[in-house]
Amino acid sequence: MTKKLKLGIIGCGGIAQGKHLPSLSKLKETVELVAFCDIEIEKAESAAKQYGTADAKVYEDYKKLLEDMSIDIIHVLTPNVSHAEISIASMEAGKHVLCEKPMAKTTAEAAQMVEVAKRTGKKLTIGYNNRFRSDSQHLHKIASRGDLGEIYFAKAHAVRRRAVPTWGVFLDAEKQGGGPLIEIGTHALDLTLWMMNNYKPKAVMGSVHHKLGKKENAANAWGPWDPAKFTVEDSAFGFITMENGATITLEASWALNTLDVDEAKCSLSGTEGGADMKDGLRINGEDLGKLYTTTVGVGASGVAFYEETSESDTDLEARLWIECILNDTEPIVKPEEAFVVTQILEAIYESAKTGKAVYFD
């Protein structure tokens, strides 16, 4: 029988309750949820009661949890400011780590996480669950097979018209490191780099805007935000050039006067064809002197009264992560890849601050 891995959760808020715990709870043959930690102890107690083993332990201090040598894996699901600190401490304590995105608040912290993973030999992955969507998986296979040729231009889309998260610490620049760019732009950029298989940035220009966040009683999906607490940007944009000459544009917003809304999607242009996720998964190209556009049916059976039974992106993410530990293989999201995402995001913020391009060595 396969050994059951013992897993601890650090941070028992919305992302734990809405994403990780429901998916991990389906892996009863391979995972036991044995420890829960949150600075608000009631959240840890609630999560343990609903998802934990009968003898699951609850902690207020993550350092106490890490003293339990029987725990194999830690999921770090805290605000961005503590991602690096807790992930590093967890690996130093002999645990494999899944850290929620973004990898870290700064490039320096992300680099340290990569170094510690290599030195300790512990597996580290970042929670970029959009890679595991059915359309993303299919497009990655197409791009990897070379159907699009050399992908030299791409767009990373993370645009909401009015959907500013007003709960938790999302609007707190100190705890999060930024707003929509670091929160949802990170997903779009990760998808784009993964599809291109290109992790060598050369230069970045960025612009960051604090325009609509100052408005009182603004229309918003989750009710009006408090302008006094809105300390992060409401939109940000990046122009990224890669060492091989490829170009990427990145757009991210929580509040923008636009009808062109897309989140965690990318558009790709290559020498042999193109693709986008704007209206389902569309592939375009030319054949026998004619242009064509093909819409790929992913996640839909086309049969009346039948719903295709496939894993959700978060279920697939959780299962493949656990399997990579059991089988001692590389995680789908490698820490070196996530590091480049953080590196580019930080460069966009830096460029916006200085008004100058940021060049990478």
mmCIF file of C-alpha atoms in Angstrom:
data_model
loop_
_atom_site.group_PDB
_atom_site.id
_atom_site.type_symbol
_atom_site.label_atom_id
_atom_site.label_comp_id
_atom_site.label_asym_id
_atom_site.label_seq_id
_atom_site.Cartn_x
_atom_site.Cartn_y
_atom_site.Cartn_z
ATOM 1 C CA MET A 1 0.000 0.000 0.000
ATOM 2 C CA THR A 2 1.247 3.487 -0.844
ATOM 3 C CA LYS A 3 2.465 5.419 2.165
ATOM 4 C CA LYS A 4 0.116 8.208 3.143
ATOM 5 C CA LEU A 5 1.826 11.571 3.214
ATOM 6 C CA LYS A 6 1.138 13.785 6.221
ATOM 7 C CA LEU A 7 0.315 17.358 5.248
ATOM 8 C CA GLY A 8 0.100 20.586 7.220
ATOM 9 C CA ILE A 9 -1.722 23.753 6.221
ATOM 10 C CA ILE A 10 -0.295 27.141 7.205
ATOM 11 C CA GLY A 11 -2.902 29.818 6.532
ATOM 12 C CA CYS A 12 -6.508 28.634 6.793
ATOM 13 C CA GLY A 13 -8.295 31.545 5.103
ATOM 14 C CA GLY A 14 -10.170 31.832 1.821
ATOM 15 C CA ILE A 15 -7.606 30.238 -0.507
ATOM 16 C CA ALA A 16 -7.295 27.238 1.818
ATOM 17 C CA GLN A 17 -11.024 26.776 2.223
ATOM 18 C CA GLY A 18 -11.940 27.545 -1.371
ATOM 19 C CA LYS A 19 -9.135 25.813 -3.265
ATOM 20 C CA HIS A 20 -6.680 23.569 -1.446
ATOM 21 C CA LEU A 21 -8.642 21.762 1.247
ATOM 22 C CA PRO A 22 -11.550 20.589 -0.955
ATOM 23 C CA SER A 23 -9.098 19.155 -3.501
ATOM 24 C CA LEU A 24 -6.709 17.599 -0.968
ATOM 25 C CA SER A 25 -9.623 15.988 0.862
ATOM 26 C CA LYS A 26 -10.315 13.902 -2.271
ATOM 27 C CA LEU A 27 -6.874 12.268 -2.047
ATOM 28 C CA LYS A 28 -7.687 10.080 0.937
ATOM 29 C CA GLU A 29 -5.560 7.184 -0.361
ATOM 30 C CA THR A 30 -2.368 9.223 -0.381
ATOM 31 C CA VAL A 31 -2.750 12.230 1.954
ATOM 32 C CA GLU A 32 -3.655 12.846 5.578
ATOM 33 C CA LEU A 33 -4.397 16.408 6.693
ATOM 34 C CA VAL A 34 -2.854 16.356 10.153
ATOM 35 C CA ALA A 35 -2.012 19.963 11.093
ATOM 36 C CA PHE A 36 -3.616 23.373 10.662
ATOM 37 C CA CYS A 37 -2.161 26.775 11.552
ATOM 38 C CA ASP A 38 -3.497 30.314 11.420
ATOM 39 C CA ILE A 39 -2.830 33.478 13.399
ATOM 40 C CA GLU A 40 -6.618 33.548 13.842
ATOM 41 C CA ILE A 41 -6.861 30.246 15.690
ATOM 42 C CA GLU A 42 -10.594 29.923 15.035
ATOM 43 C CA LYS A 43 -9.913 29.508 11.305
ATOM 44 C CA ALA A 44 -7.455 26.694 11.964
ATOM 45 C CA GLU A 45 -9.905 24.992 14.325
ATOM 46 C CA SER A 46 -12.710 25.223 11.761
ATOM 47 C CA ALA A 47 -10.545 23.809 8.961
ATOM 48 C CA ALA A 48 -9.285 20.970 11.171
ATOM 49 C CA LYS A 49 -12.805 20.037 12.187
ATOM 50 C CA GLN A 50 -14.021 19.902 8.591
ATOM 51 C CA TYR A 51 -11.004 18.423 6.792
ATOM 52 C CA GLY A 52 -8.536 17.065 9.332
ATOM 53 C CA THR A 53 -7.865 13.609 10.681
ATOM 54 C CA ALA A 54 -9.437 12.686 14.004
ATOM 55 C CA ASP A 55 -6.214 13.597 15.815
ATOM 56 C CA ALA A 56 -5.350 16.668 13.705
ATOM 57 C CA LYS A 57 -3.465 19.346 15.620
ATOM 58 C CA VAL A 58 -4.146 23.078 15.575
ATOM 59 C CA TYR A 59 -1.531 25.818 15.900
ATOM 60 C CA GLU A 60 -1.341 29.588 16.133
ATOM 61 C CA ASP A 61 2.436 29.676 15.567
ATOM 62 C CA TYR A 62 3.711 28.004 12.390
ATOM 63 C CA LYS A 63 7.137 27.386 13.977
ATOM 64 C CA LYS A 64 5.505 25.049 16.496
ATOM 65 C CA LEU A 65 3.842 23.131 13.661
ATOM 66 C CA LEU A 66 7.166 22.704 11.868
ATOM 67 C CA GLU A 67 8.615 20.960 14.935
ATOM 68 C CA ASP A 68 6.444 17.929 14.110
ATOM 69 C CA MET A 69 8.922 15.704 12.279
ATOM 70 C CA SER A 70 6.180 13.341 11.043
ATOM 71 C CA ILE A 71 4.811 15.982 8.637
ATOM 72 C CA ASP A 72 5.988 15.497 5.049
ATOM 73 C CA ILE A 73 4.404 18.453 3.223
ATOM 74 C CA ILE A 74 3.455 22.035 4.006
ATOM 75 C CA HIS A 75 1.059 24.219 2.018
ATOM 76 C CA VAL A 76 1.864 27.892 2.577
ATOM 77 C CA LEU A 77 -1.407 29.801 2.075
ATOM 78 C CA THR A 78 -0.683 33.087 3.826
ATOM 79 C CA PRO A 79 -0.461 36.713 2.600
ATOM 80 C CA ASN A 80 2.380 37.340 0.137
ATOM 81 C CA VAL A 81 4.618 39.048 2.692
ATOM 82 C CA SER A 82 5.244 35.757 4.553
ATOM 83 C CA HIS A 83 5.471 33.336 1.612
ATOM 84 C CA ALA A 84 9.260 33.240 1.546
ATOM 85 C CA GLU A 85 9.807 33.202 5.306
ATOM 86 C CA ILE A 86 7.452 30.284 5.934
ATOM 87 C CA SER A 87 8.430 28.323 2.813
ATOM 88 C CA ILE A 88 12.130 28.574 3.681
ATOM 89 C CA ALA A 89 11.539 27.579 7.311
ATOM 90 C CA SER A 90 9.423 24.635 6.144
ATOM 91 C CA MET A 91 12.090 23.316 3.768
ATOM 92 C CA GLU A 92 14.785 23.812 6.411
ATOM 93 C CA ALA A 93 12.576 21.693 8.700
ATOM 94 C CA GLY A 94 12.593 18.874 6.131
ATOM 95 C CA LYS A 95 9.206 19.448 4.493
ATOM 96 C CA HIS A 96 8.235 19.614 0.822
ATOM 97 C CA VAL A 97 6.407 22.878 0.101
ATOM 98 C CA LEU A 98 3.593 24.107 -2.085
ATOM 99 C CA CYS A 99 3.460 27.893 -1.744
ATOM 100 C CA GLU A 100 0.543 29.834 -3.129
ATOM 101 C CA LYS A 101 1.233 32.321 -5.879
ATOM 102 C CA PRO A 102 2.961 34.682 -6.230
ATOM 103 C CA MET A 103 6.150 32.927 -5.186
ATOM 104 C CA ALA A 104 7.310 35.843 -3.059
ATOM 105 C CA LYS A 105 6.949 39.563 -2.551
ATOM 106 C CA THR A 106 10.428 40.271 -3.958
ATOM 107 C CA THR A 107 12.946 38.748 -6.365
ATOM 108 C CA ALA A 108 15.511 38.454 -3.579
ATOM 109 C CA GLU A 109 13.111 36.368 -1.492
ATOM 110 C CA ALA A 110 12.202 34.183 -4.474
ATOM 111 C CA ALA A 111 15.893 33.583 -5.225
ATOM 112 C CA GLN A 112 16.445 32.505 -1.637
ATOM 113 C CA MET A 113 13.542 30.042 -1.884
ATOM 114 C CA VAL A 114 15.109 28.461 -4.993
ATOM 115 C CA GLU A 115 18.488 28.222 -3.255
ATOM 116 C CA VAL A 116 17.040 26.567 -0.145
ATOM 117 C CA ALA A 117 15.088 24.045 -2.225
ATOM 118 C CA LYS A 118 18.289 23.033 -4.016
ATOM 119 C CA ARG A 119 20.354 22.889 -0.834
ATOM 120 C CA THR A 120 17.840 20.882 1.208
ATOM 121 C CA GLY A 121 16.711 18.648 -1.663
ATOM 122 C CA LYS A 122 13.080 19.372 -0.788
ATOM 123 C CA LYS A 123 10.512 19.821 -3.521
ATOM 124 C CA LEU A 124 9.079 23.315 -3.962
ATOM 125 C CA THR A 125 6.232 24.325 -6.227
ATOM 126 C CA ILE A 126 4.032 27.411 -6.601
ATOM 127 C CA GLY A 127 0.227 27.408 -6.843
ATOM 128 C CA TYR A 128 -0.272 28.430 -10.469
ATOM 129 C CA ASN A 129 -3.432 26.356 -10.847
ATOM 130 C CA ASN A 130 -4.409 27.882 -14.208
ATOM 131 C CA ARG A 131 -1.782 25.685 -15.867
ATOM 132 C CA PHE A 132 -4.029 22.744 -15.000
ATOM 133 C CA ARG A 133 -7.175 23.946 -16.795
ATOM 134 C CA SER A 134 -8.181 21.748 -19.728
ATOM 135 C CA ASP A 135 -7.676 24.556 -22.271
ATOM 136 C CA SER A 136 -4.252 25.387 -20.834
ATOM 137 C CA GLN A 137 -3.170 21.749 -20.864
ATOM 138 C CA HIS A 138 -4.265 21.320 -24.495
ATOM 139 C CA LEU A 139 -2.665 24.548 -25.702
ATOM 140 C CA HIS A 140 0.592 23.644 -23.966
ATOM 141 C CA LYS A 141 0.668 20.323 -25.831
ATOM 142 C CA ILE A 142 0.076 22.152 -29.141
ATOM 143 C CA ALA A 143 2.789 24.708 -28.447
ATOM 144 C CA SER A 144 5.254 22.082 -27.184
ATOM 145 C CA ARG A 145 4.712 19.984 -30.309
ATOM 146 C CA GLY A 146 5.770 22.956 -32.401
ATOM 147 C CA ASP A 147 2.446 23.550 -34.157
ATOM 148 C CA LEU A 148 2.772 27.320 -33.670
ATOM 149 C CA GLY A 149 6.439 27.415 -34.639
ATOM 150 C CA GLU A 150 8.608 29.952 -32.839
ATOM 151 C CA ILE A 151 6.356 32.019 -30.581
ATOM 152 C CA TYR A 152 7.776 35.528 -30.855
ATOM 153 C CA PHE A 153 4.826 37.684 -29.716
ATOM 154 C CA ALA A 154 2.398 37.060 -26.868
ATOM 155 C CA LYS A 155 -0.122 38.849 -24.693
ATOM 156 C CA ALA A 156 -0.831 38.010 -21.049
ATOM 157 C CA HIS A 157 -4.381 38.997 -20.078
ATOM 158 C CA ALA A 158 -5.579 39.655 -16.511
ATOM 159 C CA VAL A 159 -8.202 42.381 -16.887
ATOM 160 C CA ARG A 160 -11.275 42.869 -14.735
ATOM 161 C CA ARG A 161 -13.647 45.755 -15.354
ATOM 162 C CA ARG A 162 -14.760 46.110 -11.719
ATOM 163 C CA ALA A 163 -13.809 43.241 -9.434
ATOM 164 C CA VAL A 164 -11.663 44.582 -6.615
ATOM 165 C CA PRO A 165 -11.294 42.102 -3.714
ATOM 166 C CA THR A 166 -12.326 44.086 -0.647
ATOM 167 C CA TRP A 167 -11.679 41.439 2.021
ATOM 168 C CA GLY A 168 -8.513 40.237 3.732
ATOM 169 C CA VAL A 169 -5.301 42.104 2.924
ATOM 170 C CA PHE A 170 -5.632 42.393 -0.857
ATOM 171 C CA LEU A 171 -5.580 46.207 -0.743
ATOM 172 C CA ASP A 172 -2.606 46.358 1.640
ATOM 173 C CA ALA A 173 0.600 47.150 -0.278
ATOM 174 C CA GLU A 174 2.837 46.228 2.653
ATOM 175 C CA LYS A 175 1.405 42.733 3.110
ATOM 176 C CA GLN A 176 0.827 41.926 -0.570
ATOM 177 C CA GLY A 177 3.549 43.813 -2.430
ATOM 178 C CA GLY A 178 1.069 45.135 -4.971
ATOM 179 C CA GLY A 179 -2.420 44.819 -6.397
ATOM 180 C CA PRO A 180 -3.766 43.218 -9.579
ATOM 181 C CA LEU A 181 -0.328 42.888 -11.168
ATOM 182 C CA ILE A 182 1.080 40.631 -8.453
ATOM 183 C CA GLU A 183 -2.271 39.000 -7.674
ATOM 184 C CA ILE A 184 -3.830 38.073 -11.054
ATOM 185 C CA GLY A 185 -1.255 39.371 -13.529
ATOM 186 C CA THR A 186 1.058 36.733 -12.081
ATOM 187 C CA HIS A 187 -1.259 33.955 -13.342
ATOM 188 C CA ALA A 188 -1.430 35.373 -16.873
ATOM 189 C CA LEU A 189 2.330 35.877 -17.069
ATOM 190 C CA ASP A 190 3.046 32.378 -15.758
ATOM 191 C CA LEU A 191 0.718 30.871 -18.384
ATOM 192 C CA THR A 192 2.336 32.878 -21.162
ATOM 193 C CA LEU A 193 5.943 32.030 -20.279
ATOM 194 C CA TRP A 194 4.992 28.366 -19.864
ATOM 195 C CA MET A 195 3.376 28.229 -23.310
ATOM 196 C CA MET A 196 6.411 29.911 -24.868
ATOM 197 C CA ASN A 197 8.878 27.834 -22.815
ATOM 198 C CA ASN A 198 10.881 31.041 -22.562
ATOM 199 C CA TYR A 199 12.331 32.121 -19.219
ATOM 200 C CA LYS A 200 15.066 34.501 -20.294
ATOM 201 C CA PRO A 201 13.883 38.129 -20.014
ATOM 202 C CA LYS A 202 16.123 40.885 -21.347
ATOM 203 C CA ALA A 203 14.317 44.137 -20.500
ATOM 204 C CA VAL A 204 11.041 45.404 -19.050
ATOM 205 C CA MET A 205 9.112 48.676 -19.281
ATOM 206 C CA GLY A 206 6.160 49.134 -16.947
ATOM 207 C CA SER A 207 3.399 51.526 -15.986
ATOM 208 C CA VAL A 208 1.303 51.382 -12.826
ATOM 209 C CA HIS A 209 -1.879 53.372 -12.181
ATOM 210 C CA HIS A 210 -3.693 54.514 -9.039
ATOM 211 C CA LYS A 211 -6.722 56.106 -10.689
ATOM 212 C CA LEU A 212 -10.053 54.430 -9.947
ATOM 213 C CA GLY A 213 -9.098 53.240 -6.470
ATOM 214 C CA LYS A 214 -9.570 56.779 -5.198
ATOM 215 C CA LYS A 215 -13.283 56.827 -6.096
ATOM 216 C CA GLU A 216 -15.923 56.807 -3.360
ATOM 217 C CA ASN A 217 -18.899 54.397 -3.505
ATOM 218 C CA ALA A 218 -17.595 52.809 -6.703
ATOM 219 C CA ALA A 219 -19.433 50.048 -8.511
ATOM 220 C CA ASN A 220 -17.718 46.760 -7.719
ATOM 221 C CA ALA A 221 -18.507 43.050 -7.784
ATOM 222 C CA TRP A 222 -17.974 42.762 -4.008
ATOM 223 C CA GLY A 223 -19.354 46.152 -3.015
ATOM 224 C CA PRO A 224 -17.587 49.537 -2.802
ATOM 225 C CA TRP A 225 -14.001 49.602 -1.614
ATOM 226 C CA ASP A 226 -12.620 51.996 0.977
ATOM 227 C CA PRO A 227 -10.357 54.477 -0.906
ATOM 228 C CA ALA A 228 -8.355 55.090 2.279
ATOM 229 C CA LYS A 229 -7.393 51.399 2.436
ATOM 230 C CA PHE A 230 -6.762 51.033 -1.328
ATOM 231 C CA THR A 231 -2.965 51.362 -1.134
ATOM 232 C CA VAL A 232 -2.129 49.191 -4.172
ATOM 233 C CA GLU A 233 -2.475 49.942 -7.890
ATOM 234 C CA ASP A 234 -5.807 49.459 -9.648
ATOM 235 C CA SER A 235 -4.152 48.616 -12.987
ATOM 236 C CA ALA A 236 -0.680 47.923 -14.358
ATOM 237 C CA PHE A 237 0.879 47.172 -17.736
ATOM 238 C CA GLY A 238 4.195 45.738 -18.858
ATOM 239 C CA PHE A 239 6.197 45.500 -22.071
ATOM 240 C CA ILE A 240 8.694 42.647 -21.873
ATOM 241 C CA THR A 241 11.426 41.717 -24.338
ATOM 242 C CA MET A 242 13.184 38.374 -24.130
ATOM 243 C CA GLU A 243 16.789 37.490 -24.933
ATOM 244 C CA ASN A 244 15.761 35.780 -28.190
ATOM 245 C CA GLY A 245 13.850 38.862 -29.352
ATOM 246 C CA ALA A 246 10.363 37.664 -28.390
ATOM 247 C CA THR A 247 7.962 40.289 -27.059
ATOM 248 C CA ILE A 248 5.273 39.980 -24.386
ATOM 249 C CA THR A 249 2.693 42.539 -23.298
ATOM 250 C CA LEU A 250 1.078 42.110 -19.887
ATOM 251 C CA GLU A 251 -2.132 43.811 -18.797
ATOM 252 C CA ALA A 252 -3.586 43.546 -15.302
ATOM 253 C CA SER A 253 -6.439 45.369 -13.607
ATOM 254 C CA TRP A 254 -9.031 45.053 -10.895
ATOM 255 C CA ALA A 255 -10.789 48.225 -12.022
ATOM 256 C CA LEU A 256 -10.559 49.576 -15.566
ATOM 257 C CA ASN A 257 -13.045 51.276 -17.858
ATOM 258 C CA THR A 258 -13.036 48.621 -20.551
ATOM 259 C CA LEU A 259 -15.285 45.949 -21.995
ATOM 260 C CA ASP A 260 -12.312 43.865 -23.122
ATOM 261 C CA VAL A 261 -12.223 41.640 -20.035
ATOM 262 C CA ASP A 262 -10.151 38.464 -19.699
ATOM 263 C CA GLU A 263 -8.417 36.832 -16.765
ATOM 264 C CA ALA A 264 -5.640 34.233 -16.611
ATOM 265 C CA LYS A 265 -5.472 33.930 -20.378
ATOM 266 C CA CYS A 266 -2.890 34.421 -23.086
ATOM 267 C CA SER A 267 -2.650 35.061 -26.818
ATOM 268 C CA LEU A 268 0.256 33.606 -28.805
ATOM 269 C CA SER A 269 1.679 34.435 -32.238
ATOM 270 C CA GLY A 270 4.224 32.127 -33.813
ATOM 271 C CA THR A 271 5.914 31.583 -37.163
ATOM 272 C CA GLU A 272 3.569 28.703 -38.051
ATOM 273 C CA GLY A 273 0.336 29.732 -36.359
ATOM 274 C CA GLY A 274 -1.325 31.493 -33.484
ATOM 275 C CA ALA A 275 -3.653 30.770 -30.589
ATOM 276 C CA ASP A 276 -5.733 32.569 -27.996
ATOM 277 C CA MET A 277 -8.124 31.889 -25.141
ATOM 278 C CA LYS A 278 -10.389 34.846 -25.862
ATOM 279 C CA ASP A 279 -13.470 32.852 -26.933
ATOM 280 C CA GLY A 280 -12.691 29.330 -25.906
ATOM 281 C CA LEU A 281 -9.427 27.938 -27.253
ATOM 282 C CA ARG A 282 -8.854 29.147 -30.820
ATOM 283 C CA ILE A 283 -6.028 28.135 -33.137
ATOM 284 C CA ASN A 284 -5.324 30.131 -36.286
ATOM 285 C CA GLY A 285 -3.017 29.630 -39.247
ATOM 286 C CA GLU A 286 -2.879 29.087 -42.987
ATOM 287 C CA ASP A 287 -3.164 25.954 -45.102
ATOM 288 C CA LEU A 288 -2.946 25.584 -48.887
ATOM 289 C CA GLY A 289 -2.965 29.350 -49.306
ATOM 290 C CA LYS A 290 -6.042 29.871 -47.127
ATOM 291 C CA LEU A 291 -6.387 31.262 -43.600
ATOM 292 C CA TYR A 292 -8.208 29.169 -41.026
ATOM 293 C CA THR A 293 -9.465 29.482 -37.444
ATOM 294 C CA THR A 294 -10.270 26.387 -35.435
ATOM 295 C CA THR A 295 -12.088 26.353 -32.109
ATOM 296 C CA VAL A 296 -10.971 23.456 -29.947
ATOM 297 C CA GLY A 297 -13.612 21.819 -27.776
ATOM 298 C CA VAL A 298 -12.060 21.327 -24.360
ATOM 299 C CA GLY A 299 -14.049 20.323 -21.307
ATOM 300 C CA ALA A 300 -17.295 19.830 -23.216
ATOM 301 C CA SER A 301 -18.591 16.476 -24.427
ATOM 302 C CA GLY A 302 -21.092 17.705 -27.019
ATOM 303 C CA VAL A 303 -23.525 14.972 -25.925
ATOM 304 C CA ALA A 304 -26.931 15.982 -24.575
ATOM 305 C CA PHE A 305 -27.625 15.105 -20.924
ATOM 306 C CA TYR A 306 -24.004 14.098 -20.371
ATOM 307 C CA GLU A 307 -21.403 16.048 -18.467
ATOM 308 C CA GLU A 308 -17.841 14.964 -19.101
ATOM 309 C CA THR A 309 -16.278 13.749 -15.867
ATOM 310 C CA SER A 310 -12.887 15.400 -15.693
ATOM 311 C CA GLU A 311 -10.813 16.778 -12.842
ATOM 312 C CA SER A 312 -11.002 20.453 -12.049
ATOM 313 C CA ASP A 313 -7.809 22.457 -12.372
ATOM 314 C CA THR A 314 -7.345 22.540 -8.594
ATOM 315 C CA ASP A 315 -8.009 18.801 -8.217
ATOM 316 C CA LEU A 316 -5.470 18.015 -10.949
ATOM 317 C CA GLU A 317 -2.946 20.418 -9.425
ATOM 318 C CA ALA A 318 -3.256 18.736 -6.018
ATOM 319 C CA ARG A 319 -3.060 15.180 -7.380
ATOM 320 C CA LEU A 320 -0.033 15.776 -9.613
ATOM 321 C CA TRP A 321 1.780 17.586 -6.799
ATOM 322 C CA ILE A 322 1.286 14.672 -4.409
ATOM 323 C CA GLU A 323 2.254 12.176 -7.114
ATOM 324 C CA CYS A 324 5.504 14.039 -7.847
ATOM 325 C CA ILE A 325 6.474 13.579 -4.193
ATOM 326 C CA LEU A 326 5.472 9.906 -4.099
ATOM 327 C CA ASN A 327 7.269 9.204 -7.387
ATOM 328 C CA ASP A 328 10.197 11.573 -6.757
ATOM 329 C CA THR A 329 9.668 13.496 -10.005
ATOM 330 C CA GLU A 330 9.757 17.215 -10.812
ATOM 331 C CA PRO A 331 6.663 19.294 -10.067
ATOM 332 C CA ILE A 332 4.729 20.749 -13.013
ATOM 333 C CA VAL A 333 5.438 24.279 -11.753
ATOM 334 C CA LYS A 334 9.171 24.455 -11.154
ATOM 335 C CA PRO A 335 10.514 27.043 -8.677
ATOM 336 C CA GLU A 336 13.002 28.357 -11.243
ATOM 337 C CA GLU A 337 10.084 29.194 -13.558
ATOM 338 C CA ALA A 338 8.085 30.907 -10.820
ATOM 339 C CA PHE A 339 11.192 32.909 -9.914
ATOM 340 C CA VAL A 340 11.252 34.471 -13.404
ATOM 341 C CA VAL A 341 7.591 35.487 -13.029
ATOM 342 C CA THR A 342 8.417 37.299 -9.773
ATOM 343 C CA GLN A 343 11.510 38.836 -11.386
ATOM 344 C CA ILE A 344 9.462 40.328 -14.238
ATOM 345 C CA LEU A 345 6.642 41.562 -11.974
ATOM 346 C CA GLU A 346 9.135 43.343 -9.718
ATOM 347 C CA ALA A 347 10.763 44.894 -12.798
ATOM 348 C CA ILE A 348 7.407 46.292 -13.958
ATOM 349 C CA TYR A 349 6.894 47.943 -10.561
ATOM 350 C CA GLU A 350 10.468 49.263 -10.590
ATOM 351 C CA SER A 351 10.186 50.608 -14.135
ATOM 352 C CA ALA A 352 6.921 52.364 -13.281
ATOM 353 C CA LYS A 353 8.595 53.995 -10.287
ATOM 354 C CA THR A 354 11.691 55.226 -12.144
ATOM 355 C CA GLY A 355 10.223 55.792 -15.603
ATOM 356 C CA LYS A 356 13.097 53.792 -17.050
ATOM 357 C CA ALA A 357 13.513 50.329 -18.525
ATOM 358 C CA VAL A 358 14.860 47.578 -16.273
ATOM 359 C CA TYR A 359 17.557 45.428 -17.862
ATOM 360 C CA PHE A 360 18.483 41.934 -16.705
ATOM 361 C CA ASP A 361 22.030 40.610 -16.590
#
